CSV table of C-alpha atoms in Angstrom, one decimal:
chain,number,residue,atom,x,y,z
A,150,MET,CA,-0.3,0.2,0.0
A,151,LYS,CA,1.4,3.8,-0.2
A,152,LYS,CA,2.1,5.8,2.9
A,153,LYS,CA,0.1,8.7,2.5
A,154,HIS,CA,1.1,12.2,4.4
A,155,VAL,CA,-1.6,13.3,6.3
A,156,ASN,CA,0.3,16.3,9.8
A,157,GLU,CA,-2.4,16.4,11.3
A,158,ILE,CA,-2.9,13.2,11.9
A,159,SER,CA,1.2,12.9,13.6
A,160,PHE,CA,0.2,16.0,15.1
A,161,LEU,CA,-2.9,14.7,16.5
A,162,ARG,CA,-2.6,11.0,17.4
A,163,SER,CA,0.9,12.9,19.4
A,164,ILE,CA,-1.7,15.5,21.5
A,165,ALA,CA,-4.0,11.5,22.2
A,166,CYS,CA,-1.1,9.8,23.5
A,167,LEU,CA,0.0,12.7,26.2
A,168,SER,CA,-3.5,13.3,27.6
A,169,ILE,CA,-3.6,9.4,28.9
A,170,VAL,CA,-0.1,9.5,30.0
A,171,LEU,CA,-1.5,12.7,31.7
A,172,LEU,CA,-4.5,11.0,32.5
A,173,HIS,CA,-3.4,7.9,34.0
A,174,SER,CA,-0.7,11.0,35.9
A,175,ILE,CA,-3.1,12.3,38.1
A,176,VAL,CA,-5.1,9.4,38.2
A,177,TRP,CA,-2.0,7.2,40.1
A,178,GLY,CA,-0.7,9.6,41.4
A,179,MET,CA,-4.4,10.5,43.5
A,180,GLU,CA,-5.1,6.8,44.2
A,181,TYR,CA,-1.2,5.0,45.3
A,182,ILE,CA,0.6,8.1,46.6
A,183,GLY,CA,-0.9,9.3,50.1
A,184,PHE,CA,0.7,12.4,50.6
A,185,LEU,CA,-1.2,13.6,47.5
A,186,SER,CA,-4.7,12.7,49.1
A,187,ASP,CA,-3.6,15.5,51.9
A,188,LEU,CA,-3.7,17.7,49.0
A,189,PRO,CA,-6.4,20.9,49.7
A,190,SER,CA,-9.6,20.1,48.4
A,191,TYR,CA,-9.2,22.9,45.5
A,192,SER,CA,-6.2,20.9,44.0
A,193,LYS,CA,-8.0,17.9,44.4
A,194,THR,CA,-11.0,19.3,42.4
A,195,LEU,CA,-9.0,20.8,39.8
A,196,LEU,CA,-6.9,17.5,38.9
A,197,ASP,CA,-10.6,16.0,38.6
A,198,SER,CA,-11.6,18.2,36.9
A,199,ILE,CA,-8.9,17.5,34.4
A,200,THR,CA,-8.7,13.5,34.6
A,201,VAL,CA,-12.8,14.5,33.0
A,202,PHE,CA,-11.9,17.1,30.5
A,203,LEU,CA,-9.0,14.5,28.9
A,204,TYR,CA,-11.5,11.4,28.7
A,205,TYR,CA,-11.1,12.5,25.1
A,206,GLY,CA,-7.8,10.3,24.7
A,207,THR,CA,-8.7,7.5,23.9
A,208,PRO,CA,-11.6,7.4,21.4
A,209,THR,CA,-9.3,10.0,19.4
A,210,PHE,CA,-7.2,7.2,18.6
A,211,ILE,CA,-10.2,5.0,17.6
A,212,PHE,CA,-11.2,8.3,15.2
A,213,ILE,CA,-7.5,7.7,14.2
A,214,THR,CA,-7.4,4.0,13.6
A,215,ALA,CA,-10.1,5.0,11.2
A,216,PHE,CA,-9.6,8.3,9.4
A,217,ILE,CA,-6.4,6.6,7.9
A,218,LEU,CA,-8.3,3.5,6.5
A,219,GLY,CA,-10.9,6.6,4.8
A,220,TYR,CA,-7.9,8.3,2.8
A,221,SER,CA,-6.1,5.8,2.7
A,222,PHE,CA,-9.0,3.1,0.5
A,223,ARG,CA,-9.7,6.9,-0.7
A,224,GLU,CA,-9.1,6.1,-4.5
A,225,ASN,CA,-7.9,2.8,-4.2
A,226,GLY,CA,-11.0,0.3,-3.4
A,227,ASN,CA,-8.7,-3.1,-3.2
A,228,ILE,CA,-7.8,-4.5,0.5
A,229,PRO,CA,-4.4,-5.8,0.4
A,230,LYS,CA,-3.7,-9.2,1.4
A,231,SER,CA,-0.9,-8.2,3.6
A,232,PHE,CA,-3.8,-5.7,5.7
A,233,LEU,CA,-4.2,-8.4,9.1
A,234,THR,CA,-1.4,-9.9,8.8
A,235,LYS,CA,0.8,-5.9,9.4
A,236,ARG,CA,-1.8,-4.9,11.6
A,237,LEU,CA,-1.5,-8.8,13.7
A,238,LYS,CA,2.4,-8.8,13.9
A,239,PHE,CA,3.3,-4.5,15.3
A,240,ILE,CA,0.3,-4.5,16.9
A,241,LEU,CA,-1.4,-7.3,17.9
A,242,ILE,CA,1.6,-9.0,19.4
A,243,PRO,CA,3.2,-6.7,21.4
A,244,TYR,CA,-0.3,-6.1,23.1
A,245,LEU,CA,0.3,-10.4,24.2
A,246,PHE,CA,3.4,-9.2,25.3
A,247,MET,CA,1.6,-6.6,27.1
A,248,ALA,CA,-0.9,-8.8,28.6
A,249,VAL,CA,1.9,-10.7,29.8
A,250,LEU,CA,3.6,-9.1,32.1
A,251,TYR,CA,1.0,-6.3,33.3
A,252,ALA,CA,-0.3,-10.1,34.6
A,253,THR,CA,2.9,-10.5,36.9
A,254,PRO,CA,2.8,-9.4,39.7
A,255,TYR,CA,0.1,-11.4,40.3
A,256,SER,CA,2.3,-14.4,40.6
A,257,LEU,CA,3.3,-12.7,43.7
A,258,VAL,CA,-0.5,-14.5,44.4
A,259,SER,CA,-0.6,-17.6,43.5
A,260,VAL,CA,0.0,-19.4,39.7
A,261,GLU,CA,-3.3,-20.0,39.3
A,262,GLN,CA,-4.3,-16.1,39.1
A,263,PHE,CA,-0.9,-14.6,37.0
A,264,PHE,CA,-3.0,-17.3,34.5
A,265,LEU,CA,-6.0,-15.9,35.2
A,266,LYS,CA,-5.2,-12.3,34.9
A,267,ILE,CA,-3.2,-13.5,31.9
A,268,VAL,CA,-5.9,-15.2,30.4
A,269,LEU,CA,-8.2,-12.1,31.0
A,270,ASN,CA,-6.4,-8.7,30.0
A,271,ILE,CA,-5.7,-11.2,26.6
A,272,PHE,CA,-9.4,-11.6,25.8
A,273,ILE,CA,-10.7,-9.1,27.4
A,274,GLY,CA,-8.5,-6.4,28.0
A,275,ASP,CA,-8.9,-6.3,31.4
A,276,PHE,CA,-5.7,-3.9,31.6
A,277,HIS,CA,-5.5,-0.5,29.9
A,278,ALA,CA,-4.3,-1.4,27.0
A,279,TYR,CA,-8.1,-2.9,25.9
A,280,PHE,CA,-8.3,-0.3,23.3
A,281,VAL,CA,-6.3,-2.3,20.8
A,282,LEU,CA,-9.2,-5.0,21.2
A,283,ILE,CA,-11.1,-2.4,19.7
A,284,ILE,CA,-9.2,-1.0,17.2
A,285,PHE,CA,-9.2,-4.8,16.0
A,286,GLN,CA,-12.8,-5.2,16.0
A,287,PHE,CA,-12.4,-2.5,13.6
A,288,TYR,CA,-10.2,-3.2,11.0
A,289,LEU,CA,-12.6,-6.6,10.7
A,290,LEU,CA,-15.8,-4.2,10.4
A,291,PHE,CA,-13.4,-2.5,7.7
A,292,VAL,CA,-12.5,-5.8,6.1
A,293,LEU,CA,-16.4,-7.0,5.8
A,294,PHE,CA,-17.4,-3.8,4.9
A,295,LYS,CA,-16.0,-1.4,3.2
A,296,ASN,CA,-18.5,-1.8,-0.7
A,297,TRP,CA,-20.4,-1.1,1.8
A,298,LEU,CA,-19.4,2.3,3.3
A,299,ASP,CA,-18.1,3.7,0.3
A,300,THR,CA,-21.2,3.0,-1.6
A,301,TYR,CA,-24.1,4.5,1.5
A,302,SER,CA,-25.2,7.4,2.1
A,303,PRO,CA,-22.3,9.0,4.6
A,304,ILE,CA,-24.9,10.7,6.3
A,305,ARG,CA,-27.0,7.8,6.9
A,306,VAL,CA,-24.2,5.5,8.4
A,307,ILE,CA,-23.2,8.8,10.8
A,308,LEU,CA,-26.3,9.8,11.9
A,309,PHE,CA,-27.1,5.6,13.0
A,310,SER,CA,-23.6,4.9,14.8
A,311,LEU,CA,-25.0,8.2,16.5
A,312,PHE,CA,-28.1,6.4,17.8
A,313,VAL,CA,-26.3,3.3,17.7
A,314,ASN,CA,-23.3,4.9,19.9
A,315,VAL,CA,-25.7,6.9,22.7
A,316,MET,CA,-28.3,3.9,22.7
A,317,TYR,CA,-24.9,1.8,23.7
A,318,LEU,CA,-23.7,4.2,26.1
A,319,SER,CA,-27.0,5.1,27.8
A,320,PHE,CA,-28.1,2.0,28.8
A,321,PHE,CA,-24.5,1.1,30.5
A,322,ASN,CA,-24.4,4.8,32.2
A,323,PHE,CA,-28.2,4.7,33.2
A,324,THR,CA,-29.4,1.3,34.7
A,325,ASN,CA,-27.5,-0.8,37.2
A,326,PRO,CA,-26.8,-4.3,36.4
A,327,ILE,CA,-29.0,-6.7,36.0
A,328,ASP,CA,-29.1,-9.8,37.1
A,329,ILE,CA,-27.1,-12.2,35.2
A,330,VAL,CA,-23.2,-14.0,35.6
A,331,PHE,CA,-20.8,-10.8,36.1
A,332,SER,CA,-22.9,-8.3,35.8
A,333,ASP,CA,-21.6,-6.4,38.1
A,334,TYR,CA,-18.3,-6.5,35.8
A,335,ILE,CA,-19.6,-5.6,32.5
A,336,TRP,CA,-21.0,-2.6,33.5
A,337,GLU,CA,-18.1,-1.2,35.2
A,338,ARG,CA,-15.6,-2.7,32.3
A,339,PHE,CA,-16.4,-5.2,30.1
A,340,TYR,CA,-18.7,-2.9,28.4
A,341,TRP,CA,-15.7,-1.1,27.1
A,342,ILE,CA,-14.9,-3.4,24.6
A,343,PRO,CA,-17.5,-4.0,22.1
A,344,PHE,CA,-17.5,-2.0,18.5
A,345,PRO,CA,-21.3,-0.4,19.9
A,346,GLY,CA,-19.9,2.0,21.8
A,347,TRP,CA,-17.2,3.2,19.9
A,348,ILE,CA,-18.6,3.7,16.7
A,349,PHE,CA,-19.5,7.3,15.8
A,350,TYR,CA,-15.9,7.9,16.0
A,351,PHE,CA,-15.0,5.9,13.4
A,352,SER,CA,-17.9,6.4,11.2
A,353,LEU,CA,-17.6,9.5,11.3
A,354,ALA,CA,-13.3,9.4,10.8
A,355,TYR,CA,-14.3,7.2,7.8
A,356,TYR,CA,-15.8,9.6,5.4
A,357,ILE,CA,-13.8,12.4,6.8
A,358,GLY,CA,-10.8,10.9,5.9
A,359,ARG,CA,-12.3,10.3,2.4
A,360,HIS,CA,-13.4,13.8,2.2
A,361,TYR,CA,-10.6,15.8,3.7
A,362,ARG,CA,-10.9,18.4,1.8
A,363,ILE,CA,-14.3,18.9,2.1
A,364,PHE,CA,-13.4,19.1,6.0
A,365,THR,CA,-11.1,20.7,6.1
A,366,HIS,CA,-12.9,23.7,3.7
A,367,TYR,CA,-15.5,23.9,6.6
A,368,ILE,CA,-13.5,24.0,9.5
A,369,SER,CA,-11.5,27.0,7.8
A,370,LYS,CA,-15.0,28.7,7.6
A,371,TYR,CA,-16.4,27.9,10.8
A,372,ARG,CA,-13.1,28.6,12.6
A,373,THR,CA,-15.0,30.6,15.1
A,374,PHE,CA,-17.2,27.7,16.0
A,375,VAL,CA,-14.4,25.0,16.0
A,376,LEU,CA,-12.0,27.1,18.4
A,377,VAL,CA,-14.3,27.3,20.7
A,378,ALA,CA,-15.9,24.3,20.6
A,379,PRO,CA,-13.7,22.0,23.0
A,380,PHE,CA,-14.4,25.1,25.6
A,381,LEU,CA,-18.0,25.2,25.4
A,382,THR,CA,-18.1,21.1,25.3
A,383,GLY,CA,-15.6,21.4,28.6
A,384,ILE,CA,-17.3,23.6,30.2
A,385,ILE,CA,-20.9,21.2,29.8
A,386,LEU,CA,-18.7,18.0,30.1
A,387,LEU,CA,-17.5,19.5,33.3
A,388,TYR,CA,-21.5,20.7,35.0
A,389,LEU,CA,-22.6,17.5,33.9
A,390,TYR,CA,-19.7,16.0,36.1
A,391,HIS,CA,-19.8,17.9,39.1
A,392,SER,CA,-23.8,18.0,39.4
A,393,GLY,CA,-23.7,14.6,39.8
A,394,LEU,CA,-25.3,14.0,37.0
A,395,ILE,CA,-23.5,12.2,34.8
A,396,THR,CA,-20.6,10.7,37.9
A,397,ILE,CA,-19.2,8.4,35.4
A,398,HIS,CA,-15.2,8.7,35.7
A,399,SER,CA,-14.2,6.9,32.1
A,400,SER,CA,-14.3,8.5,28.5
A,401,LYS,CA,-17.5,6.2,28.0
A,402,ARG,CA,-19.7,8.3,28.6
A,403,ILE,CA,-22.7,9.7,26.2
A,404,ASP,CA,-21.2,13.5,26.6
A,405,ILE,CA,-17.7,12.5,25.6
A,406,ILE,CA,-18.9,12.1,22.4
A,407,PHE,CA,-19.4,15.9,21.3
A,408,HIS,CA,-16.9,16.7,23.6
A,409,THR,CA,-13.9,14.4,21.6
A,410,LEU,CA,-15.1,15.4,18.2
A,411,SER,CA,-14.9,19.4,19.0
A,412,VAL,CA,-11.2,18.8,21.0
A,413,ILE,CA,-10.3,16.7,17.0
A,414,VAL,CA,-11.2,18.9,15.7
A,415,PHE,CA,-9.8,21.6,17.0
A,416,VAL,CA,-6.4,20.3,16.9
A,417,LEU,CA,-6.3,19.5,13.2
A,418,TYR,CA,-7.3,23.4,12.7
A,419,VAL,CA,-4.4,23.9,14.7
A,420,ALA,CA,-1.7,21.7,12.8
A,421,ARG,CA,-2.9,23.0,9.9
A,422,ASN,CA,-2.5,26.8,10.7
A,423,LEU,CA,1.6,25.2,12.4
A,424,LYS,CA,4.5,26.2,9.9
A,425,THR,CA,6.2,23.6,11.2
A,426,ILE,CA,4.8,20.9,13.7
A,427,PRO,CA,7.3,21.1,16.6
A,428,PRO,CA,10.4,18.0,16.8
A,429,LEU,CA,9.0,17.0,20.6
A,430,PHE,CA,5.8,16.3,18.8
A,431,LEU,CA,7.3,14.2,16.3
A,432,SER,CA,8.9,12.0,18.3
A,433,ILE,CA,5.9,11.7,20.5
A,434,ASN,CA,3.9,10.5,17.2
A,435,LYS,CA,6.2,8.0,16.2
A,436,TYR,CA,6.6,6.7,19.5
A,437,SER,CA,3.0,6.6,20.5
A,438,TYR,CA,1.9,2.7,20.7
A,439,GLY,CA,5.2,1.8,22.5
A,440,ILE,CA,4.5,4.8,25.0
A,441,TYR,CA,0.8,4.1,25.2
A,442,LEU,CA,1.8,0.6,25.8
A,443,LEU,CA,4.5,0.4,28.3
A,444,HIS,CA,3.9,4.1,30.2
A,445,THR,CA,1.9,2.8,33.5
A,446,CYS,CA,4.8,0.4,33.9
A,447,PHE,CA,7.2,2.8,34.3
A,448,MET,CA,4.7,4.7,36.6
A,449,SER,CA,3.8,1.6,38.7
A,450,VAL,CA,7.5,1.9,39.1
A,451,LEU,CA,8.2,5.8,39.8
A,452,ILE,CA,4.8,6.2,42.5
A,453,VAL,CA,7.6,2.5,44.6
A,454,LEU,CA,9.8,4.4,44.4
A,455,PHE,CA,7.7,7.5,45.5
A,456,ARG,CA,6.3,5.4,48.7
A,457,TYR,CA,9.8,3.8,49.6
A,458,PHE,CA,11.6,6.7,49.6
A,459,SER,CA,8.8,8.9,51.1
A,460,ILE,CA,9.6,11.1,48.3
A,461,ASN,CA,7.6,14.2,48.6
A,462,PHE,CA,7.5,16.9,45.6
A,463,GLY,CA,4.4,18.0,46.5
A,464,ILE,CA,2.2,18.6,43.5
A,465,PHE,CA,4.7,18.5,41.1
A,466,THR,CA,5.1,14.8,41.8
A,467,ILE,CA,2.4,14.5,39.1
A,468,LEU,CA,4.6,16.2,36.2
A,469,ILE,CA,7.4,14.0,37.5
A,470,LEU,CA,5.6,10.8,37.0
A,471,PHE,CA,3.9,12.7,33.9
A,472,VAL,CA,7.5,12.6,32.4
A,473,GLY,CA,9.0,10.4,33.4
A,474,SER,CA,7.3,7.6,31.9
A,475,THR,CA,6.6,8.7,29.5
A,476,VAL,CA,10.5,8.9,28.6
A,477,ALA,CA,11.7,5.8,30.3
A,478,SER,CA,8.6,4.7,27.6
A,479,MET,CA,10.7,5.9,24.4
A,480,VAL,CA,14.0,5.8,26.1
A,481,SER,CA,12.4,1.3,26.3
A,482,VAL,CA,11.0,1.5,22.5
A,483,TYR,CA,14.0,2.7,21.1
A,484,TYR,CA,16.1,0.8,22.7
A,485,MET,CA,14.5,-2.2,21.8
A,486,ASN,CA,13.6,-1.8,18.4
A,487,ARG,CA,17.2,-2.1,17.4
A,488,PHE,CA,16.7,-5.8,17.9
A,489,PRO,CA,14.8,-7.7,15.6
A,490,PHE,CA,12.5,-8.6,18.2
A,491,GLY,CA,11.6,-5.8,20.0
A,492,LYS,CA,9.4,-4.3,18.0
A,493,TYR,CA,7.0,-7.7,18.3
A,494,ILE,CA,7.3,-7.1,22.6
A,495,VAL,CA,6.9,-3.3,22.8
A,496,GLY,CA,5.8,-1.7,19.2
A,497,LYS,CA,7.3,-1.1,16.2
A,498,VAL,CA,8.6,3.5,15.9
A,499,ASP,CA,7.8,4.8,12.5
A,500,ILE,CA,11.1,4.8,12.1
A,501,ASN,CA,10.4,7.2,8.4
A,502,THR,CA,9.4,9.9,10.3
A,503,ALA,CA,11.6,9.7,13.1
A,504,SER,CA,14.2,10.8,9.4
A,505,LEU,CA,11.8,13.6,8.3
A,506,PRO,CA,12.9,17.1,8.6
A,507,PRO,CA,11.0,20.1,10.1
A,508,VAL,CA,8.4,19.7,6.8
A,509,LYS,CA,5.5,22.4,6.1
A,510,SER,CA,2.1,21.7,7.0
A,511,LYS,CA,0.2,19.2,5.1
A,512,SER,CA,2.8,17.3,4.1
A,513,ILE,CA,4.3,15.7,7.1
A,514,TYR,CA,4.2,11.5,7.1
A,515,VAL,CA,2.0,9.3,8.2
A,516,ASN,CA,2.4,6.1,8.3
A,517,THR,CA,-1.2,4.3,7.3
A,518,ASN,CA,0.2,0.9,8.7
A,519,SER,CA,1.3,2.3,11.8
A,520,SER,CA,0.8,0.9,14.8
A,521,SER,CA,-0.4,3.7,16.9
A,522,SER,CA,-3.2,3.7,14.8
């Protein structure tokens, strides 16, 4: 498949990646580092609000996945035979390694708990990398229904998928677990995995990718609304959360749908108007999948060190978790990719992007087979 160049998606991916790491830094820091619980109430409220605002991260990766598919195949309707094979090699295999890695602490409990956790991680995404199971559902749906997507009315598909997405999330957002086996777990976490909870992001992004020139025309035409929208949706989001109307603390909230869309459009607009993409964001983009997989591992190590040595940097501890886990992940991925097997463990680095000089908007490299998509 010919590789495509979409500047804005590289920038968007880096923003989404950093947002997820920052969110986990706040949530894990507040939960596992004792002295952070002694922060003033206004500081804790502020941090709590930031995490709610940042929940656009995971849906944004769904959007990026679909956008690249729509953009890459907008002219060529044939899906190469290697389409799923490459993604199995560079996305699913590292996911399987991470499923084992993050089950390792359970071996301290018992061998049975260790193997049970491996099974749960692999098959129902019982750890932070559950996102991989979601995108593989969409890869399969893309292979099966691409011709239908290309010939059916985009407006009808988008509106229908929005209806399905809202109804699906409403059911789990506003109902209590029913009397079935594992219902508490289903309502608490497993409903994240099936594709109906994300289908609007996929269908919308797929058609935006196919008709990207038209889309960019409209975001430029309505740039005032584009620039204001994330702040409006953010205010609504925080009002619904702090007022107790929607108390779910995750990206699987109904109001996150519209907030995520507003943030995505905002970031795409900003990226299109940058003369060059800052090198830092290029680096985050090419290491994004490895950062996504590894950051919580290094975050856990830092938390143990903070607790063991009673190190107290106050609220700046969160910044240390954020920067430390990101940098450690990038370094690990860099060195692991110097070995032939490394990319199958921690994900593949986009080497071609790394070799590019700073470029003008509209010409930055995006690998359509990138493991972070």
